[in-house]
PDB file of C-alpha atoms in Angstrom:
ATOM      1  CA  MET Q   1     163.371 222.369 159.695  1.00 89.00           C
ATOM      2  CA  THR Q   2     165.446 221.061 156.819  1.00 96.00           C
ATOM      3  CA  GLU Q   3     163.849 219.443 153.804  1.00 98.00           C
ATOM      4  CA  ILE Q   4     164.461 217.808 150.446  1.00 98.00           C
ATOM      5  CA  LYS Q   5     163.813 220.249 147.627  1.00 98.00           C
ATOM      6  CA  LEU Q   6     163.435 219.450 143.940  1.00 98.00           C
ATOM      7  CA  VAL Q   7     165.307 221.910 141.744  1.00 98.00           C
ATOM      8  CA  ARG Q   8     165.687 221.945 137.968  1.00 98.00           C
ATOM      9  CA  ILE Q   9     169.416 222.331 137.401  1.00 97.00           C
ATOM     10  CA  TYR Q  10     168.800 224.873 134.611  1.00 97.00           C
ATOM     11  CA  ASP Q  11     166.712 227.224 136.803  1.00 96.00           C
ATOM     12  CA  HIS Q  12     168.345 230.595 137.455  1.00 93.00           C
ATOM     13  CA  GLU Q  13     167.137 230.712 141.062  1.00 92.00           C
ATOM     14  CA  GLN Q  14     168.960 228.021 143.021  1.00 94.00           C
ATOM     15  CA  PRO Q  15     168.226 227.680 146.751  1.00 97.00           C
ATOM     16  CA  ALA Q  16     171.014 226.945 149.208  1.00 97.00           C
ATOM     17  CA  GLY Q  17     171.622 223.389 150.341  1.00 98.00           C
ATOM     18  CA  TYR Q  18     173.505 220.173 149.670  1.00 98.00           C
ATOM     19  CA  ARG Q  19     173.365 219.783 145.881  1.00 98.00           C
ATOM     20  CA  ILE Q  20     172.867 216.265 144.474  1.00 98.00           C
ATOM     21  CA  LEU Q  21     172.337 215.601 140.778  1.00 98.00           C
ATOM     22  CA  VAL Q  22     169.958 212.609 140.643  1.00 98.00           C
ATOM     23  CA  ASP Q  23     170.042 212.104 136.859  1.00 97.00           C
ATOM     24  CA  ARG Q  24     171.969 209.195 135.365  1.00 96.00           C
ATOM     25  CA  LEU Q  25     173.080 211.417 132.465  1.00 96.00           C
ATOM     26  CA  TRP Q  26     174.949 214.704 132.782  1.00 97.00           C
ATOM     27  CA  PRO Q  27     172.646 217.641 131.840  1.00 96.00           C
ATOM     28  CA  ARG Q  28     173.291 218.993 128.333  1.00 95.00           C
ATOM     29  CA  GLY Q  29     175.169 222.243 128.138  1.00 96.00           C
ATOM     30  CA  MET Q  30     175.880 222.352 131.877  1.00 96.00           C
ATOM     31  CA  SER Q  31     179.493 222.804 132.928  1.00 96.00           C
ATOM     32  CA  LYS Q  32     180.746 221.118 136.083  1.00 95.00           C
ATOM     33  CA  ALA Q  33     181.610 224.539 137.511  1.00 95.00           C
ATOM     34  CA  LYS Q  34     178.141 225.943 136.840  1.00 95.00           C
ATOM     35  CA  ALA Q  35     176.438 222.831 138.246  1.00 96.00           C
ATOM     36  CA  ASN Q  36     178.333 223.373 141.517  1.00 96.00           C
ATOM     37  CA  LEU Q  37     177.472 219.888 142.805  1.00 98.00           C
ATOM     38  CA  ASP Q  38     178.251 218.313 146.128  1.00 98.00           C
ATOM     39  CA  GLU Q  39     177.373 214.882 144.743  1.00 97.00           C
ATOM     40  CA  TRP Q  40     176.338 213.182 141.504  1.00 98.00           C
ATOM     41  CA  ALA Q  41     174.186 210.192 142.458  1.00 98.00           C
ATOM     42  CA  LYS Q  42     173.830 208.745 138.960  1.00 97.00           C
ATOM     43  CA  GLU Q  43     173.563 205.209 140.358  1.00 97.00           C
ATOM     44  CA  VAL Q  44     170.140 205.989 141.887  1.00 97.00           C
ATOM     45  CA  GLY Q  45     168.713 207.286 138.608  1.00 97.00           C
ATOM     46  CA  PRO Q  46     166.403 205.081 136.539  1.00 97.00           C
ATOM     47  CA  SER Q  47     168.069 202.583 134.193  1.00 97.00           C
ATOM     48  CA  SER Q  48     168.804 203.729 130.647  1.00 95.00           C
ATOM     49  CA  ASP Q  49     166.134 201.373 129.287  1.00 97.00           C
ATOM     50  CA  LEU Q  50     163.486 202.713 131.660  1.00 98.00           C
ATOM     51  CA  ARG Q  51     164.483 206.331 131.034  1.00 96.00           C
ATOM     52  CA  LYS Q  52     164.290 205.883 127.254  1.00 96.00           C
ATOM     53  CA  TRP Q  53     160.952 204.052 127.486  1.00 97.00           C
ATOM     54  CA  PHE Q  54     159.421 206.762 129.695  1.00 97.00           C
ATOM     55  CA  ASN Q  55     160.702 209.603 127.472  1.00 95.00           C
ATOM     56  CA  HIS Q  56     159.003 212.088 129.843  1.00 92.00           C
ATOM     57  CA  GLU Q  57     155.555 211.241 128.464  1.00 95.00           C
ATOM     58  CA  ASP Q  58     152.920 212.205 131.045  1.00 95.00           C
ATOM     59  CA  ALA Q  59     150.662 209.290 130.086  1.00 97.00           C
ATOM     60  CA  LYS Q  60     153.421 206.826 131.046  1.00 98.00           C
ATOM     61  CA  PHE Q  61     154.246 208.425 134.405  1.00 98.00           C
ATOM     62  CA  ALA Q  62     152.204 206.048 136.614  1.00 98.00           C
ATOM     63  CA  SER Q  63     153.840 203.001 135.001  1.00 98.00           C
ATOM     64  CA  PHE Q  64     157.248 204.669 135.076  1.00 98.00           C
ATOM     65  CA  LYS Q  65     156.844 205.389 138.779  1.00 98.00           C
ATOM     66  CA  GLN Q  66     156.020 201.737 139.567  1.00 98.00           C
ATOM     67  CA  LYS Q  67     158.949 200.444 137.524  1.00 98.00           C
ATOM     68  CA  TYR Q  68     161.393 202.985 138.960  1.00 98.00           C
ATOM     69  CA  LEU Q  69     160.302 202.224 142.548  1.00 98.00           C
ATOM     70  CA  ALA Q  70     160.949 198.525 141.845  1.00 98.00           C
ATOM     71  CA  GLN Q  71     164.426 199.420 140.551  1.00 98.00           C
ATOM     72  CA  LEU Q  72     165.134 201.521 143.641  1.00 98.00           C
ATOM     73  CA  GLN Q  73     164.216 198.666 145.981  1.00 96.00           C
ATOM     74  CA  GLU Q  74     166.703 196.407 144.179  1.00 97.00           C
ATOM     75  CA  ASN Q  75     169.427 199.072 143.949  1.00 98.00           C
ATOM     76  CA  PRO Q  76     172.570 198.163 145.961  1.00 97.00           C
ATOM     77  CA  ALA Q  77     173.617 201.854 146.049  1.00 97.00           C
ATOM     78  CA  LEU Q  78     170.421 202.929 147.816  1.00 97.00           C
ATOM     79  CA  PRO Q  79     171.351 202.316 151.492  1.00 97.00           C
ATOM     80  CA  GLN Q  80     174.465 204.489 151.172  1.00 97.00           C
ATOM     81  CA  PHE Q  81     172.446 207.171 149.337  1.00 98.00           C
ATOM     82  CA  LEU Q  82     169.782 207.186 152.076  1.00 98.00           C
ATOM     83  CA  GLU Q  83     172.475 207.485 154.742  1.00 98.00           C
ATOM     84  CA  LEU Q  84     173.986 210.484 152.928  1.00 98.00           C
ATOM     85  CA  ILE Q  85     170.573 212.189 152.746  1.00 98.00           C
ATOM     86  CA  LYS Q  86     169.848 211.502 156.414  1.00 98.00           C
ATOM     87  CA  THR Q  87     173.243 212.921 157.456  1.00 98.00           C
ATOM     88  CA  GLN Q  88     172.942 216.037 155.289  1.00 98.00           C
ATOM     89  CA  LEU Q  89     169.382 216.772 156.451  1.00 98.00           C
ATOM     90  CA  THR Q  90     170.708 217.179 160.004  1.00 98.00           C
ATOM     91  CA  LYS Q  91     172.769 220.144 158.729  1.00 97.00           C
ATOM     92  CA  GLN Q  92     170.971 221.718 155.767  1.00 98.00           C
ATOM     93  CA  ASP Q  93     168.371 221.345 153.043  1.00 98.00           C
ATOM     94  CA  VAL Q  94     169.127 218.709 150.411  1.00 98.00           C
ATOM     95  CA  LEU Q  95     168.513 219.650 146.780  1.00 98.00           C
ATOM     96  CA  PHE Q  96     167.657 216.909 144.283  1.00 98.00           C
ATOM     97  CA  LEU Q  97     168.780 218.430 140.992  1.00 98.00           C
ATOM     98  CA  TYR Q  98     167.402 217.131 137.696  1.00 98.00           C
ATOM     99  CA  GLY Q  99     167.404 218.201 134.062  1.00 97.00           C
ATOM    100  CA  ALA Q 100     163.858 217.325 132.943  1.00 96.00           C
ATOM    101  CA  LYS Q 101     161.615 220.134 131.702  1.00 95.00           C
ATOM    102  CA  ASN Q 102     158.519 218.615 133.324  1.00 95.00           C
ATOM    103  CA  LYS Q 103     158.606 219.561 137.009  1.00 95.00           C
ATOM    104  CA  GLU Q 104     155.744 217.245 138.034  1.00 96.00           C
ATOM    105  CA  HIS Q 105     156.529 214.048 136.128  1.00 97.00           C
ATOM    106  CA  ASN Q 106     160.199 213.132 136.486  1.00 97.00           C
ATOM    107  CA  GLN Q 107     162.356 210.690 138.427  1.00 97.00           C
ATOM    108  CA  ALA Q 108     163.355 213.259 141.076  1.00 98.00           C
ATOM    109  CA  VAL Q 109     159.687 213.477 142.174  1.00 98.00           C
ATOM    110  CA  VAL Q 110     159.550 209.690 142.591  1.00 98.00           C
ATOM    111  CA  LEU Q 111     162.941 209.550 144.313  1.00 98.00           C
ATOM    112  CA  LYS Q 112     162.008 212.266 146.816  1.00 98.00           C
ATOM    113  CA  GLU Q 113     158.767 210.474 147.716  1.00 97.00           C
ATOM    114  CA  TYR Q 114     160.654 207.188 148.144  1.00 98.00           C
ATOM    115  CA  VAL Q 115     163.401 208.746 150.284  1.00 98.00           C
ATOM    116  CA  LEU Q 116     160.902 210.520 152.539  1.00 98.00           C
ATOM    117  CA  GLN Q 117     159.059 207.221 153.128  1.00 97.00           C
ATOM    118  CA  SER Q 118     162.355 205.425 153.803  1.00 96.00           C
ATOM    119  CA  LEU Q 119     163.861 207.851 156.331  1.00 93.00           C
TER     120      LEU Q 119
END
Protein backbone atom coordinates (compact mmCIF):
# COMPACT_ATOMS: atom_id res chain seq x y z
CA MET A 1 0.00 0.00 0.00
CA THR A 2 1.47 3.33 -1.02
CA GLU A 3 1.23 6.37 1.21
CA ILE A 4 2.10 10.03 1.61
CA LYS A 5 5.11 10.46 3.86
CA LEU A 6 6.34 13.66 5.46
CA VAL A 7 10.11 14.02 5.23
CA ARG A 8 12.32 16.88 6.38
CA ILE A 9 14.50 17.66 3.38
CA TYR A 10 17.58 18.01 5.61
CA ASP A 11 17.23 14.52 7.16
CA HIS A 12 20.03 12.12 6.23
CA GLU A 13 17.67 9.16 5.91
CA GLN A 14 15.44 9.72 2.90
CA PRO A 15 12.88 7.04 2.00
CA ALA A 16 12.21 6.13 -1.61
CA GLY A 17 9.28 7.67 -3.43
CA TYR A 18 8.10 10.55 -5.58
CA ARG A 19 9.78 13.61 -4.06
CA ILE A 20 7.76 16.85 -3.88
CA LEU A 21 9.03 19.95 -2.11
CA VAL A 22 5.91 21.59 -0.64
CA ASP A 23 7.60 24.76 0.66
CA ARG A 24 7.11 28.06 -1.14
CA LEU A 25 10.75 28.98 -0.48
CA TRP A 26 13.78 26.93 -1.50
CA PRO A 27 15.44 25.36 1.60
CA ARG A 28 18.58 27.22 2.72
CA GLY A 29 21.85 25.57 1.88
CA MET A 30 20.23 22.82 -0.20
CA SER A 31 21.54 22.33 -3.72
CA LYS A 32 19.16 21.27 -6.46
CA ALA A 33 21.25 18.13 -7.00
CA LYS A 34 21.15 17.17 -3.32
CA ALA A 35 17.41 17.85 -3.08
CA ASN A 36 16.86 15.36 -5.93
CA LEU A 37 13.26 16.50 -6.48
CA ASP A 38 10.67 15.16 -8.85
CA GLU A 39 8.53 18.27 -8.32
CA TRP A 40 8.59 21.61 -6.52
CA ALA A 41 4.98 22.48 -5.67
CA LYS A 42 5.65 25.97 -4.32
CA GLU A 43 2.21 27.16 -5.45
CA VAL A 44 0.50 24.96 -2.82
CA GLY A 45 2.59 26.34 0.04
CA PRO A 46 1.11 28.94 2.39
CA SER A 47 1.25 32.57 1.25
CA SER A 48 4.30 34.60 2.26
CA ASP A 49 2.17 36.70 4.62
CA LEU A 50 0.75 33.64 6.35
CA ARG A 51 4.15 31.93 6.55
CA LYS A 52 5.76 35.02 8.11
CA TRP A 53 2.88 35.48 10.56
CA PHE A 54 3.01 31.84 11.68
CA ASN A 55 6.82 31.87 12.08
CA HIS A 56 6.64 28.23 13.23
CA GLU A 57 5.29 29.24 16.65
CA ASP A 58 3.48 26.27 18.20
CA ALA A 59 0.91 28.50 19.91
CA LYS A 60 -0.22 29.81 16.51
CA PHE A 61 -0.51 26.41 14.82
CA ALA A 62 -4.29 25.96 15.22
CA SER A 63 -4.95 29.39 13.69
CA PHE A 64 -2.32 28.81 11.02
CA LYS A 65 -3.95 25.52 10.09
CA GLN A 66 -7.39 27.15 9.66
CA LYS A 67 -5.98 29.98 7.56
CA TYR A 68 -3.86 27.67 5.41
CA LEU A 69 -6.80 25.30 4.79
CA ALA A 70 -8.84 28.31 3.63
CA GLN A 71 -6.01 29.27 1.26
CA LEU A 72 -5.83 25.72 -0.10
CA GLN A 73 -9.56 25.66 -0.87
CA GLU A 74 -9.18 28.87 -2.89
CA ASN A 75 -5.95 27.76 -4.61
CA PRO A 76 -6.35 27.35 -8.41
CA ALA A 77 -3.26 25.08 -8.52
CA LEU A 78 -4.79 22.55 -6.12
CA PRO A 79 -6.81 20.35 -8.53
CA GLN A 80 -3.72 19.69 -10.67
CA PHE A 81 -1.65 19.01 -7.53
CA LEU A 82 -4.24 16.52 -6.23
CA GLU A 83 -4.30 14.77 -9.61
CA LEU A 84 -0.50 14.44 -9.54
CA ILE A 85 -0.62 12.92 -6.04
CA LYS A 86 -3.39 10.50 -7.00
CA THR A 87 -1.47 9.36 -10.10
CA GLN A 88 1.83 8.92 -8.25
CA LEU A 89 0.23 7.00 -5.37
CA THR A 90 -0.81 4.30 -7.85
CA LYS A 91 2.91 3.68 -8.50
CA GLN A 92 4.87 4.59 -5.37
CA ASP A 93 4.95 6.44 -2.07
CA VAL A 94 4.76 10.23 -2.32
CA LEU A 95 7.13 12.24 -0.13
CA PHE A 96 6.11 15.73 0.98
CA LEU A 97 9.46 17.39 1.63
CA TYR A 98 9.69 20.47 3.85
CA GLY A 99 12.42 22.49 5.52
CA ALA A 100 10.86 23.32 8.91
CA LYS A 101 12.62 22.07 12.05
CA ASN A 102 9.32 21.34 13.81
CA LYS A 103 8.07 17.99 12.51
CA GLU A 104 4.61 18.25 14.11
CA HIS A 105 3.64 21.86 13.42
CA ASN A 106 4.35 22.78 9.80
CA GLN A 107 2.45 23.26 6.55
CA ALA A 108 3.33 19.78 5.22
CA VAL A 109 1.34 18.23 8.10
CA VAL A 110 -1.71 20.33 7.18
CA LEU A 111 -1.28 19.69 3.45
CA LYS A 112 -1.04 15.91 3.93
CA GLU A 113 -4.21 15.87 6.04
CA TYR A 114 -6.03 17.97 3.43
CA VAL A 115 -4.87 15.82 0.51
CA LEU A 116 -5.85 12.58 2.26
CA GLN A 117 -9.36 13.97 2.90
CA SER A 118 -9.62 15.16 -0.72
CA LEU A 119 -8.57 11.95 -2.49
